[in-house]
Coordinates of C-alpha atoms and ligand atoms in Angstrom, one line a residue:
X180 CA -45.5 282.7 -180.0
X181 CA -45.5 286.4 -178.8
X182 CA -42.9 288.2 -179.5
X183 CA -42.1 291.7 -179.7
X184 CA -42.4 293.7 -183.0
X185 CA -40.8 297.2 -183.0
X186 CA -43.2 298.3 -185.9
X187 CA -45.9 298.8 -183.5
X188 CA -43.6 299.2 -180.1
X189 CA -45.6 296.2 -178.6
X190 CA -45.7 292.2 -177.8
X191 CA -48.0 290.7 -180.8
X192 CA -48.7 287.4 -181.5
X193 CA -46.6 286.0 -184.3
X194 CA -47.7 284.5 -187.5
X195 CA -46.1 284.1 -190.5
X196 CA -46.7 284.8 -193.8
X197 CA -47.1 280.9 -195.2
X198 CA -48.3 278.5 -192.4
X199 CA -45.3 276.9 -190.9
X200 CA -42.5 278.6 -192.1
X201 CA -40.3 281.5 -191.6
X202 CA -37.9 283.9 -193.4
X203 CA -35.4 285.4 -191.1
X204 CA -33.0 287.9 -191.7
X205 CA -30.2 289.7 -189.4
X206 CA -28.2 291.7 -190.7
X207 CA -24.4 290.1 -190.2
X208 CA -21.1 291.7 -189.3
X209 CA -19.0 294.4 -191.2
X210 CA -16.0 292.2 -191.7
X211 CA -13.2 294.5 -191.2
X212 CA -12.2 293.7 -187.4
X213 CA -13.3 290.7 -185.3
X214 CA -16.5 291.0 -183.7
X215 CA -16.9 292.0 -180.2
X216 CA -18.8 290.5 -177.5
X217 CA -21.6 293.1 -177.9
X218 CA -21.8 292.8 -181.6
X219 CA -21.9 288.3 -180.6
X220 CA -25.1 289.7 -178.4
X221 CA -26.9 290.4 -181.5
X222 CA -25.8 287.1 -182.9
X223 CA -26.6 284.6 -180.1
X224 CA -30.1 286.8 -180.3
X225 CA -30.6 285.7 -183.7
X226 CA -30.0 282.3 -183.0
X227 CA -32.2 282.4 -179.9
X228 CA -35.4 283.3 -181.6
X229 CA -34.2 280.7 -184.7
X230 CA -33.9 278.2 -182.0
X231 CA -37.5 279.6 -180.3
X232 CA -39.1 278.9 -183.4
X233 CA -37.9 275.7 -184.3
X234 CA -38.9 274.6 -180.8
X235 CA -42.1 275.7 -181.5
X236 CA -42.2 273.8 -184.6
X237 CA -41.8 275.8 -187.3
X238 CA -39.7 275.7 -190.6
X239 CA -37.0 278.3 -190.6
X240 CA -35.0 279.7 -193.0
X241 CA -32.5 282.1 -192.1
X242 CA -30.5 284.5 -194.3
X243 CA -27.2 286.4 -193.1
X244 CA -25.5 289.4 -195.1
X245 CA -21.7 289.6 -194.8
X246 CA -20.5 293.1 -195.5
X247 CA -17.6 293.4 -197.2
X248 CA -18.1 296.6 -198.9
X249 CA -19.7 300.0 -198.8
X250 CA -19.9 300.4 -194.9
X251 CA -19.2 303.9 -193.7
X252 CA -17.6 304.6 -190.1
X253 CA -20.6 306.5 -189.9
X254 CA -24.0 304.9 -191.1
X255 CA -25.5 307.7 -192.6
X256 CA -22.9 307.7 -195.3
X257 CA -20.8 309.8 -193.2
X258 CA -16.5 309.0 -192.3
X259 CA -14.2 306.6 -193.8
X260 CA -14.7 303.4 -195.4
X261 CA -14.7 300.6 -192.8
X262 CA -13.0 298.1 -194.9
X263 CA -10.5 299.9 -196.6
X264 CA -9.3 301.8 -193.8
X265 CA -8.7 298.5 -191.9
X266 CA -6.7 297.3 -195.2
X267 CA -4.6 300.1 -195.4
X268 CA -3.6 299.4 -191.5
X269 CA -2.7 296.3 -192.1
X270 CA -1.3 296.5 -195.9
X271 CA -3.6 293.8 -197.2
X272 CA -6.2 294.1 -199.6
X273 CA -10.0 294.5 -198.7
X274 CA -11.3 290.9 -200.0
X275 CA -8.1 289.5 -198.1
X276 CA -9.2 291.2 -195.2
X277 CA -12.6 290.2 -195.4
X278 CA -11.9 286.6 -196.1
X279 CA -9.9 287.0 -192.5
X280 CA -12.5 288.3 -190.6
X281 CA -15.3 286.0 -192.0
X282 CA -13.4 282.8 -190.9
X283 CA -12.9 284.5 -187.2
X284 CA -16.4 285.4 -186.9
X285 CA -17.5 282.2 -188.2
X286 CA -15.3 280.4 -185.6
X287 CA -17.0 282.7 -182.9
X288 CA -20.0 281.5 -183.6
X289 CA -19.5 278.3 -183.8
X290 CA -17.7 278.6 -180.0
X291 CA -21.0 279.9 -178.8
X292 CA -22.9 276.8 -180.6
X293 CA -24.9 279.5 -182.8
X294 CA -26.5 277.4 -185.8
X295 CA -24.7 278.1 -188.8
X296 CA -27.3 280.3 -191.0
X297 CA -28.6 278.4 -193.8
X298 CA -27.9 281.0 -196.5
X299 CA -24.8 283.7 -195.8
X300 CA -24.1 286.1 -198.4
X301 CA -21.7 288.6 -199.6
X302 CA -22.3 292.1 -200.6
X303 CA -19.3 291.6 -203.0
X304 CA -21.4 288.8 -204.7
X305 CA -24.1 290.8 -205.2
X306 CA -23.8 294.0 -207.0
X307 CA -25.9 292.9 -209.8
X308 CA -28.8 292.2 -207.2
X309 CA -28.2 295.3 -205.6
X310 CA -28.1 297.4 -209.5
X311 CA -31.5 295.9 -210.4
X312 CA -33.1 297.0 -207.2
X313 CA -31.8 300.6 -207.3
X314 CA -33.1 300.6 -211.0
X315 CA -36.3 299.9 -209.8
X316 CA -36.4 302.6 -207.3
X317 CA -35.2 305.0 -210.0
X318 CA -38.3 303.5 -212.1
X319 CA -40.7 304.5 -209.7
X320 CA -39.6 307.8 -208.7
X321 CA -37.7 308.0 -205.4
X322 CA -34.0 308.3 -206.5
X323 CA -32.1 311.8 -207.7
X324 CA -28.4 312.4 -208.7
X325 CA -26.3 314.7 -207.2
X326 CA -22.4 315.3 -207.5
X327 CA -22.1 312.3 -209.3
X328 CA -24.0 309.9 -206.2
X329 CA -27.2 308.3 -206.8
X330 CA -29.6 309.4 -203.7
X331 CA -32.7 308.5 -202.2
X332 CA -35.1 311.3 -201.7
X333 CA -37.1 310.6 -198.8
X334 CA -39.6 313.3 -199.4
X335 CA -41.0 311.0 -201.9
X336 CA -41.7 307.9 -199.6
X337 CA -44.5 309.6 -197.0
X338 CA -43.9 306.4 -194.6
X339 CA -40.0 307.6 -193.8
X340 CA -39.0 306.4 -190.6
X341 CA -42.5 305.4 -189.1
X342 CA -40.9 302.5 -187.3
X343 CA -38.0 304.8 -185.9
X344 CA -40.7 307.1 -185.3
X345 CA -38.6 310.3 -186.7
X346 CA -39.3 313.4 -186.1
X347 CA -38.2 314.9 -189.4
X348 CA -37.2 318.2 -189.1
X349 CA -36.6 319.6 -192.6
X350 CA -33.4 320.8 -191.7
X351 CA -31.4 321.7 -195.0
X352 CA -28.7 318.9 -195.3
X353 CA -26.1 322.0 -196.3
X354 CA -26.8 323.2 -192.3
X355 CA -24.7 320.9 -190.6
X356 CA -20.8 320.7 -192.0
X357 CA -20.3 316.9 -191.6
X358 CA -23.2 316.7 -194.0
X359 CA -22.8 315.5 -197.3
X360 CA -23.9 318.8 -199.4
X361 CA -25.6 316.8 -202.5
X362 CA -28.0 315.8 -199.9
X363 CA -31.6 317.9 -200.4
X364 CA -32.4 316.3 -196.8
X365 CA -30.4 315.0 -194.4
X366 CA -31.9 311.9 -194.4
X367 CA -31.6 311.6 -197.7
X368 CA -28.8 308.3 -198.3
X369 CA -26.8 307.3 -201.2
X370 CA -27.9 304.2 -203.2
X371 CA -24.9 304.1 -205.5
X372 CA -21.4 306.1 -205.5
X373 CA -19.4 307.3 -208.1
X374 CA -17.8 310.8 -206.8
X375 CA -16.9 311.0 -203.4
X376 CA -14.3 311.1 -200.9
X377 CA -13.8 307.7 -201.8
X378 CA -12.9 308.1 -205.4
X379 CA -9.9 305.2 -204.8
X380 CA -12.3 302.5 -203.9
X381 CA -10.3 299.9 -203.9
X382 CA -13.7 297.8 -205.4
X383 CA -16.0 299.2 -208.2
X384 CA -18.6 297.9 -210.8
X385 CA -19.8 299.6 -213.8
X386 CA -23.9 300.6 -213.0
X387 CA -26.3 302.8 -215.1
X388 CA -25.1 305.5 -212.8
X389 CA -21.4 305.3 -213.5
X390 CA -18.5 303.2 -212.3
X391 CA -19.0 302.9 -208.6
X392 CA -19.9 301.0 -205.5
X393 CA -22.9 300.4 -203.4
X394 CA -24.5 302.8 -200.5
X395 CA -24.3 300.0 -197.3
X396 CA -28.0 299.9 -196.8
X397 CA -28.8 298.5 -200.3
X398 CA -27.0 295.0 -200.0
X399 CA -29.5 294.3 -197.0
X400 CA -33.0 294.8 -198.9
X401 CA -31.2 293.3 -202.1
X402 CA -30.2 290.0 -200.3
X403 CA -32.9 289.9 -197.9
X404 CA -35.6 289.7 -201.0
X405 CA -33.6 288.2 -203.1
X406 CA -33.4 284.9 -200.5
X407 CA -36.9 285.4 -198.6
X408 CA -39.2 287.4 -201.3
X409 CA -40.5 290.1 -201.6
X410 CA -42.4 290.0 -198.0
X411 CA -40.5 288.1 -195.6
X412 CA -41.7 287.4 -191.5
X413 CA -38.5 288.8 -189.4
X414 CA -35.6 291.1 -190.1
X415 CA -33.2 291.5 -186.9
X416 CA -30.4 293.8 -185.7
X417 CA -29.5 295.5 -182.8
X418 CA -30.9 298.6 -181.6
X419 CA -28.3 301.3 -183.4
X420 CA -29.5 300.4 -186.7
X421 CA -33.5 300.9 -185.6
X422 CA -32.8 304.7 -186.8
X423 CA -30.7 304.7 -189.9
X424 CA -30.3 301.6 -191.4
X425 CA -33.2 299.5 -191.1
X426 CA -35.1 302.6 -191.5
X427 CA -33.3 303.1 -195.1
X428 CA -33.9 299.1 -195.7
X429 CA -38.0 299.6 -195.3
X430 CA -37.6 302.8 -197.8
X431 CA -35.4 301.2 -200.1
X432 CA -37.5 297.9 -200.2
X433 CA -40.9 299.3 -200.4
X434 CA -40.0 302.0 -203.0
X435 CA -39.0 299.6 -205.1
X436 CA -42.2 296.9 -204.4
X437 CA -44.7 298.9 -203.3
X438 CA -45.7 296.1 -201.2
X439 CA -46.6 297.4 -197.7
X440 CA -45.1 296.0 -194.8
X441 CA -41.9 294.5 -196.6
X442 CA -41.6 293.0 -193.5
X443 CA -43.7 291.5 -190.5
X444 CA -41.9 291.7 -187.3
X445 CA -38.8 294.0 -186.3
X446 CA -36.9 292.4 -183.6
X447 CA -34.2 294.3 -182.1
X448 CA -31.7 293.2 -179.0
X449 CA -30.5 296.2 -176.5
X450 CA -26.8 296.9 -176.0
X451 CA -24.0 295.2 -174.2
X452 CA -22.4 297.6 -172.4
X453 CA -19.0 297.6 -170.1
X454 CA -19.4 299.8 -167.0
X455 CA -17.6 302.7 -168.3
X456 CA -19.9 302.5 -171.2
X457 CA -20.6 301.9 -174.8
X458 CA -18.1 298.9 -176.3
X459 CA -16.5 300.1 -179.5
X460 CA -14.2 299.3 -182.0
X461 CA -13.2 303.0 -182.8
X462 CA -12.6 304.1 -179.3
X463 CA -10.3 301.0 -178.1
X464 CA -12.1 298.8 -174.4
X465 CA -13.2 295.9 -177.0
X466 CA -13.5 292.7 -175.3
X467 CA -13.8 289.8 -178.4
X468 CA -14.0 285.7 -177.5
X469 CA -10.8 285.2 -177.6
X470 CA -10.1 287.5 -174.8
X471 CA -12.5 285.4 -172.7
X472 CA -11.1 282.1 -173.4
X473 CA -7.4 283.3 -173.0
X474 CA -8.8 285.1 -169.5
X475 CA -10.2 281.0 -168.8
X476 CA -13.4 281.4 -169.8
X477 CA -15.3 278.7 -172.2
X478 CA -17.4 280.2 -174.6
X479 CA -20.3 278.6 -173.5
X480 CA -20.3 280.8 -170.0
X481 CA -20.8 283.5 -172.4
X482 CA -23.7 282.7 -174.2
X483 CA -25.4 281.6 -170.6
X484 CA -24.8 285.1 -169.3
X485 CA -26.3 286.6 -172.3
X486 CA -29.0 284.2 -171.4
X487 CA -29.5 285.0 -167.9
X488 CA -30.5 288.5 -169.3
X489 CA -33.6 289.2 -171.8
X490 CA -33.1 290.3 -175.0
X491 CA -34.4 293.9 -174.9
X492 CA -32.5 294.8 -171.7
X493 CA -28.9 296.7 -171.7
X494 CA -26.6 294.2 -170.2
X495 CA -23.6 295.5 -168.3
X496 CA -21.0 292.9 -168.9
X497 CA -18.4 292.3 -165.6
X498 CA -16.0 289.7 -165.1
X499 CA -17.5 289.0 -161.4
X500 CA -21.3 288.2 -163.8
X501 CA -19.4 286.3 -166.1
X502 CA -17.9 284.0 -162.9
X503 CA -21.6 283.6 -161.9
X504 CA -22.1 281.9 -165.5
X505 CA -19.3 279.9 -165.1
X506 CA -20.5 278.2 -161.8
X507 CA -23.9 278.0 -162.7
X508 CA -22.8 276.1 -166.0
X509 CA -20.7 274.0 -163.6
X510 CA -23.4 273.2 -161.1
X511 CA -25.4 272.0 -164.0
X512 CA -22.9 269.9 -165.8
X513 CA -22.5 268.4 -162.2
X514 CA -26.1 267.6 -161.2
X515 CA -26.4 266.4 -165.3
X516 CA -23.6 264.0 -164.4
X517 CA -24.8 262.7 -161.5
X518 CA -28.1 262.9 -162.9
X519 CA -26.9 260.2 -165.4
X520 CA -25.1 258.1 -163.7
X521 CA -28.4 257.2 -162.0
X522 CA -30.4 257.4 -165.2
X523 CA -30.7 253.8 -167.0
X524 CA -31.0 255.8 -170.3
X525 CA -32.6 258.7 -171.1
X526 CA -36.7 258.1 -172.7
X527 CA -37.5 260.2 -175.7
X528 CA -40.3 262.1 -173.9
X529 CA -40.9 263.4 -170.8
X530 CA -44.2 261.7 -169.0
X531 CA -43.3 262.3 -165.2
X532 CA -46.2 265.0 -164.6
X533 CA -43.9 267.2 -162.6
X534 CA -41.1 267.0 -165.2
X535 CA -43.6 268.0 -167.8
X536 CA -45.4 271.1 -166.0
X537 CA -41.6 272.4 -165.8
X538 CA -41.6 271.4 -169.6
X539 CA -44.1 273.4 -170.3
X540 CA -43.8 276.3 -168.3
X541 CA -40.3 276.5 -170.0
X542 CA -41.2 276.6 -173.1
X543 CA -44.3 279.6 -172.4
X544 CA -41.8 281.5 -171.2
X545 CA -39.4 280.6 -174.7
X546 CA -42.4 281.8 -176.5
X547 CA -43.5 284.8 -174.3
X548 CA -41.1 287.1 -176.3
X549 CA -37.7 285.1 -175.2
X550 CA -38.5 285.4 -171.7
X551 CA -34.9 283.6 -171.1
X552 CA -34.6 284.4 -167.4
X553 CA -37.6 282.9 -166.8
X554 CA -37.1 279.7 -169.0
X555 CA -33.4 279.3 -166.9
X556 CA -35.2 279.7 -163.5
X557 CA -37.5 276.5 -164.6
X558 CA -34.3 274.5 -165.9
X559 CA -33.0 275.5 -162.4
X560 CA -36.3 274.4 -160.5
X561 CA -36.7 270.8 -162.9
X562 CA -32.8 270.1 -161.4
X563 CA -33.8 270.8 -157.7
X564 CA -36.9 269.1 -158.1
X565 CA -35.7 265.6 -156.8
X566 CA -39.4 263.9 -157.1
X567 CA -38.5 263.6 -160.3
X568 CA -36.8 260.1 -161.9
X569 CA -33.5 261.0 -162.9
X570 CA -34.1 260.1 -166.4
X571 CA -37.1 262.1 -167.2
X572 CA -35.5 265.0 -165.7
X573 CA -33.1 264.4 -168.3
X574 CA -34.7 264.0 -170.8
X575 CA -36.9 267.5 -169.7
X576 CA -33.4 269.1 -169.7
X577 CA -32.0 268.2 -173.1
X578 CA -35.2 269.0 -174.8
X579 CA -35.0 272.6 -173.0
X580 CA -31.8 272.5 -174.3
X581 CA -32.5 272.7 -178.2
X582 CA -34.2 276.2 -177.1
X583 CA -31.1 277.1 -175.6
X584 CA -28.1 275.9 -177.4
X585 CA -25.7 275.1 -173.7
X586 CA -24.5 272.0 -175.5
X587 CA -26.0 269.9 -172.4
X588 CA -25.4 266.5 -173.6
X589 CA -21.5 267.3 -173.9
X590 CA -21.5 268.9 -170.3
X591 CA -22.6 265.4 -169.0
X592 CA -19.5 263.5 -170.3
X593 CA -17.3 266.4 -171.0
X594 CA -17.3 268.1 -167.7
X595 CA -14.9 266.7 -164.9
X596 CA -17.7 265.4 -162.1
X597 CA -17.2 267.1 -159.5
X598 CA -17.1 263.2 -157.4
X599 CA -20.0 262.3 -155.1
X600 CA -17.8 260.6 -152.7
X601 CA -21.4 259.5 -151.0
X602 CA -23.1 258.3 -154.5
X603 CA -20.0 255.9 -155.1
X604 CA -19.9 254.4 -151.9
X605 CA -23.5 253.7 -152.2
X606 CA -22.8 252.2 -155.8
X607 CA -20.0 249.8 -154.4
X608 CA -22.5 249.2 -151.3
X609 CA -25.1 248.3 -154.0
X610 CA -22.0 246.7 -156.0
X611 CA -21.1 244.4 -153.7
X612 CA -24.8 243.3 -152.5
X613 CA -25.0 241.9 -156.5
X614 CA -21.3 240.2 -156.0
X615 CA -23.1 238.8 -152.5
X616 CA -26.4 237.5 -155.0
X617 CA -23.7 236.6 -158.0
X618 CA -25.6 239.0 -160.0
X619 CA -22.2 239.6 -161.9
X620 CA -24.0 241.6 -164.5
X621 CA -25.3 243.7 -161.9
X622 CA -22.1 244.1 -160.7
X623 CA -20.4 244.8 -164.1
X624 CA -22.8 247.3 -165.3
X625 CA -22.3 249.4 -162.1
X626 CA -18.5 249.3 -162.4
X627 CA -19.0 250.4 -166.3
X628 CA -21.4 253.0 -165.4
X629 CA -19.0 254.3 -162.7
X630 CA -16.2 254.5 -165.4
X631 CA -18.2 256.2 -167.6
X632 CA -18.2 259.0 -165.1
X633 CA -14.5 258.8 -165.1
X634 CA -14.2 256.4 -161.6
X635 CA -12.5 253.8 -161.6
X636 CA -13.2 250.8 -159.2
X637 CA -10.4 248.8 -157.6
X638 CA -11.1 245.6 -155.9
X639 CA -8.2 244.9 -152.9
X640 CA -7.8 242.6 -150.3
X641 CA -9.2 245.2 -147.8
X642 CA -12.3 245.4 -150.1
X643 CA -13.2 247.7 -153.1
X644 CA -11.6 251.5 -153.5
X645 CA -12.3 254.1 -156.0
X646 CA -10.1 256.7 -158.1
X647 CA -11.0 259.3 -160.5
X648 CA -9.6 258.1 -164.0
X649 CA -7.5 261.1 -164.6
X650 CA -5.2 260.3 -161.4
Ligands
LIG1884 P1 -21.7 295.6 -187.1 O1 -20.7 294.5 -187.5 O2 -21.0 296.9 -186.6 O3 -22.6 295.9 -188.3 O4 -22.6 295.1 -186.0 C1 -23.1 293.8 -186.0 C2 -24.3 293.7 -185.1 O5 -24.0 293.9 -183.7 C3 -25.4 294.7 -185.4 O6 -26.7 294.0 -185.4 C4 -25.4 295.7 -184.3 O7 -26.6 296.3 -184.1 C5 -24.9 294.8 -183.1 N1 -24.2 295.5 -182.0 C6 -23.2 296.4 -182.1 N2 -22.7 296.8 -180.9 C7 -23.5 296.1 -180.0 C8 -23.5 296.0 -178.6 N3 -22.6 296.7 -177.8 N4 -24.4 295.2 -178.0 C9 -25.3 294.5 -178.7 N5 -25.3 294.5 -180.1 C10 -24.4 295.3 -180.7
LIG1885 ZN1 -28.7 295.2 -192.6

């Protein structure tokens, strides 16, 4: 598998740290709002490359964080708290608010078939993790208080934003206004808080450094190691956090290891962005789920637009793309349905050699660092491809299918067929030759399958007609 690592800014070939498995991590949502569609980018991303690696046999194990405290508007410990200014709007208290939000974003992702991660966890549950790690960054040397905040003093880690490739400046932190003052460097970030504009945390835990609450970044290297060890194979995100947060996590993580690289690959997804720009919560044009499927939309058209565009490029969401998705959904749930009302059953593997260079070519491009427009273009080709026996074209398509997570098998019996008037004439032609040879089993099974695709067969005196169930 290829795949692009942001450590070194280039495609290498993956491998893991033990043969055949894999610890993921992406960092989850800040569960004070519902997550937007851009924010569900990263998440089908996740699951993507989950999927990708699964396909291409491997063991995964995949750790998500849910933040529930400690996130900043800003993520360089700058603005209000995230959570408890959402609270205060809607006069609840921050775990109620968090317990909200978790339950919608879990019901997002399960609308866009994402795989439930097999180990989510809450920042909340984890102070003690998060007190033993800053203790052991304070052992070894890379911590200093200041106005009552514990701090990490990036002057003592050398490696300081090598991924991010910063340019660090030197600039006094005191030099820009917005600035924390404590801070000796501006990117200098806070491991623990006791003093700050936030005195009236609304959630606090007593810490060798006082009564307090965690910095954000710490919960992510605390959980991460905690779940995966102490060198793990891929830690995700989006872009944004390339600079500031991830960059914090490595610092964090390896001053309190020592174990260089902390982790193997870096896999970041671009942004979704709307045409007049960057989607965000604090300056209103949010477009969540729900506001797709109340506009008509089924999740599902979603997550094959996202598709239809790779990972690492910006994606300009429209409603006039998102149409595109919809139709080519439906053409595919149509030629699946037709498809299997030809099929006698679907074989486990695919033999037909055309059905299987397709197979194949889909899944290099899978493993060519997500190439998912590519991969589409060969589901797209195996469908046209009408050389093929219907089954194993099948069968090529639902294994493609575990890659992508369209939910293929439901489109065949969920989706209304769009009707073949000419394939059901030529089934009650056929239907009727068996009746002629009293091949009544013949007959029958044709009729079933027919119903099965929701068309029902009526036998009159002026011969047989046909109806769509629903009518
Ligand atoms: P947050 O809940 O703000 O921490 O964001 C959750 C995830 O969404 C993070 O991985 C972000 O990097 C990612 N993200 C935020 N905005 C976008 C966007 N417009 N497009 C793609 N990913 C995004
Ligand atoms: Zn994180």
């Amino acid at each position: 598998m290829l795949l692009y690592n942001t450590l070194g800014r280039d495609i290498q070939e993956f491998t893991p740290v033990t043969a055949g498995k894999v610890g993921f991590y992406g960092c989850g949502p800040t569960v004070y709002n519902y997550a937007h569609i851009g924010n569900l980018r990263a998440y089908v991303t996740h699951d993507l490359l989950i999927r990708a690696l699964r396909y291409a046999g491997y063991e995964v194990k995949h750790v998500m964080n849910i933040t529930d405290v400690g996130h900043l508007s800003g993520d360089n410990d700058e603005g209000d708290d995230k959570m408890i200014r959402s609270a205060a709007e809607r006069g609840k208290s921050v775990l109620e608010v968090a317990a909200f939000y978790t339950e919608a974003f879990f019901t997002d992702i399960d609308r866009l078939n994402i795989r439930r991660p097999d180990v989510v966890c809450r920042a909340t549950e984890h102070i003690g993790d998060m007190i033993a790690l800053i203790t052991r960054i304070e052992a070894n040397g890379f911590t200093y208080s200041a106005g009552g905040n514990l701090y990490f003093d990036i002057t003592k880690f050398p490696a300081y934003g090598e991924m991010a490739r910063l340019r660090l400046d030197g600039q006094k932190a005191g030099a820009r206004t917005d600035v924390d003052k404590h801070k000796r460097n501006p990117h200098d970030f806070v491991l623990w808080f006791t003093k700050s504009k936030f005195e009236n945390q609304a959630l606090m835990w007593d810490s060798p450094w006082g009564r307090g609450y965690p910095g954000w970044h710490i919960e992510c290297s605390a959980m991460s190691t905690k779940y995966l060890g102490e060198q793990f194979d891929i830690h995700a995100g989006g872009v944004d956090h390339i600079a500031i947060h991830h960059t914090n996590e490595i610092a964090q993580s390896e001053a309190a290891t020592g174990k260089h690289p902390w982790v193997k690959f870096w896999v970041h997804n671009e942004f979704l962005v709307l045409d007049h720009g960057k989607m965000s919560k604090s300056t209103g044009g949010v477009i969540t789920l729900q506001t797709l499927i109340d506009a008509g939309y089924d999740p599902l058209d979603y997550r094959y637009f996202l598709l239809s565009g790779h990972y690492r490029t910006q994606l300009q969401f429209s409603y006039e793309a998102l149409d595109g998705a919809r139709n080519a959904r439906k053409t595919i749930a149509d030629r699946l349905t037709a498809l299997s009302g030809k099929a006698a059953g679907t074989p486990a593997r695919v033999t037909h050699k055309k059905a299987a260079v397709r197979l194949a070519a889909f899944k290099a491009a899978i493993e060519t660092d997500l190439a998912t427009p590519r991969a589409l273009a060969e589901l797209w080709g195996l469908l046209k491809d009408t050389d093929i026996p219907e089954a194993e074209t099948l069968a090529a398509v639902f294994s493609m299918d575990e890659a992508l997570g369209l939910k293929l098998k439901d489109a065949v019996k969920k989706e209304a067929p769009s009707v073949d008037g000419a394939y059901i004439e030529r089934c009650i032609a056929e239907r009727n030759a068996a009746k002629k040879a009293k091949d009544f089993a013949k007959a029958d099974a044709i009729r079933a399958d027919l119903k099965a695709l929701g068309i029902i067969l009526e036998d009159g005196p002026a011969g047989t007609t046909w109806r769509s169930a629903g009518y």
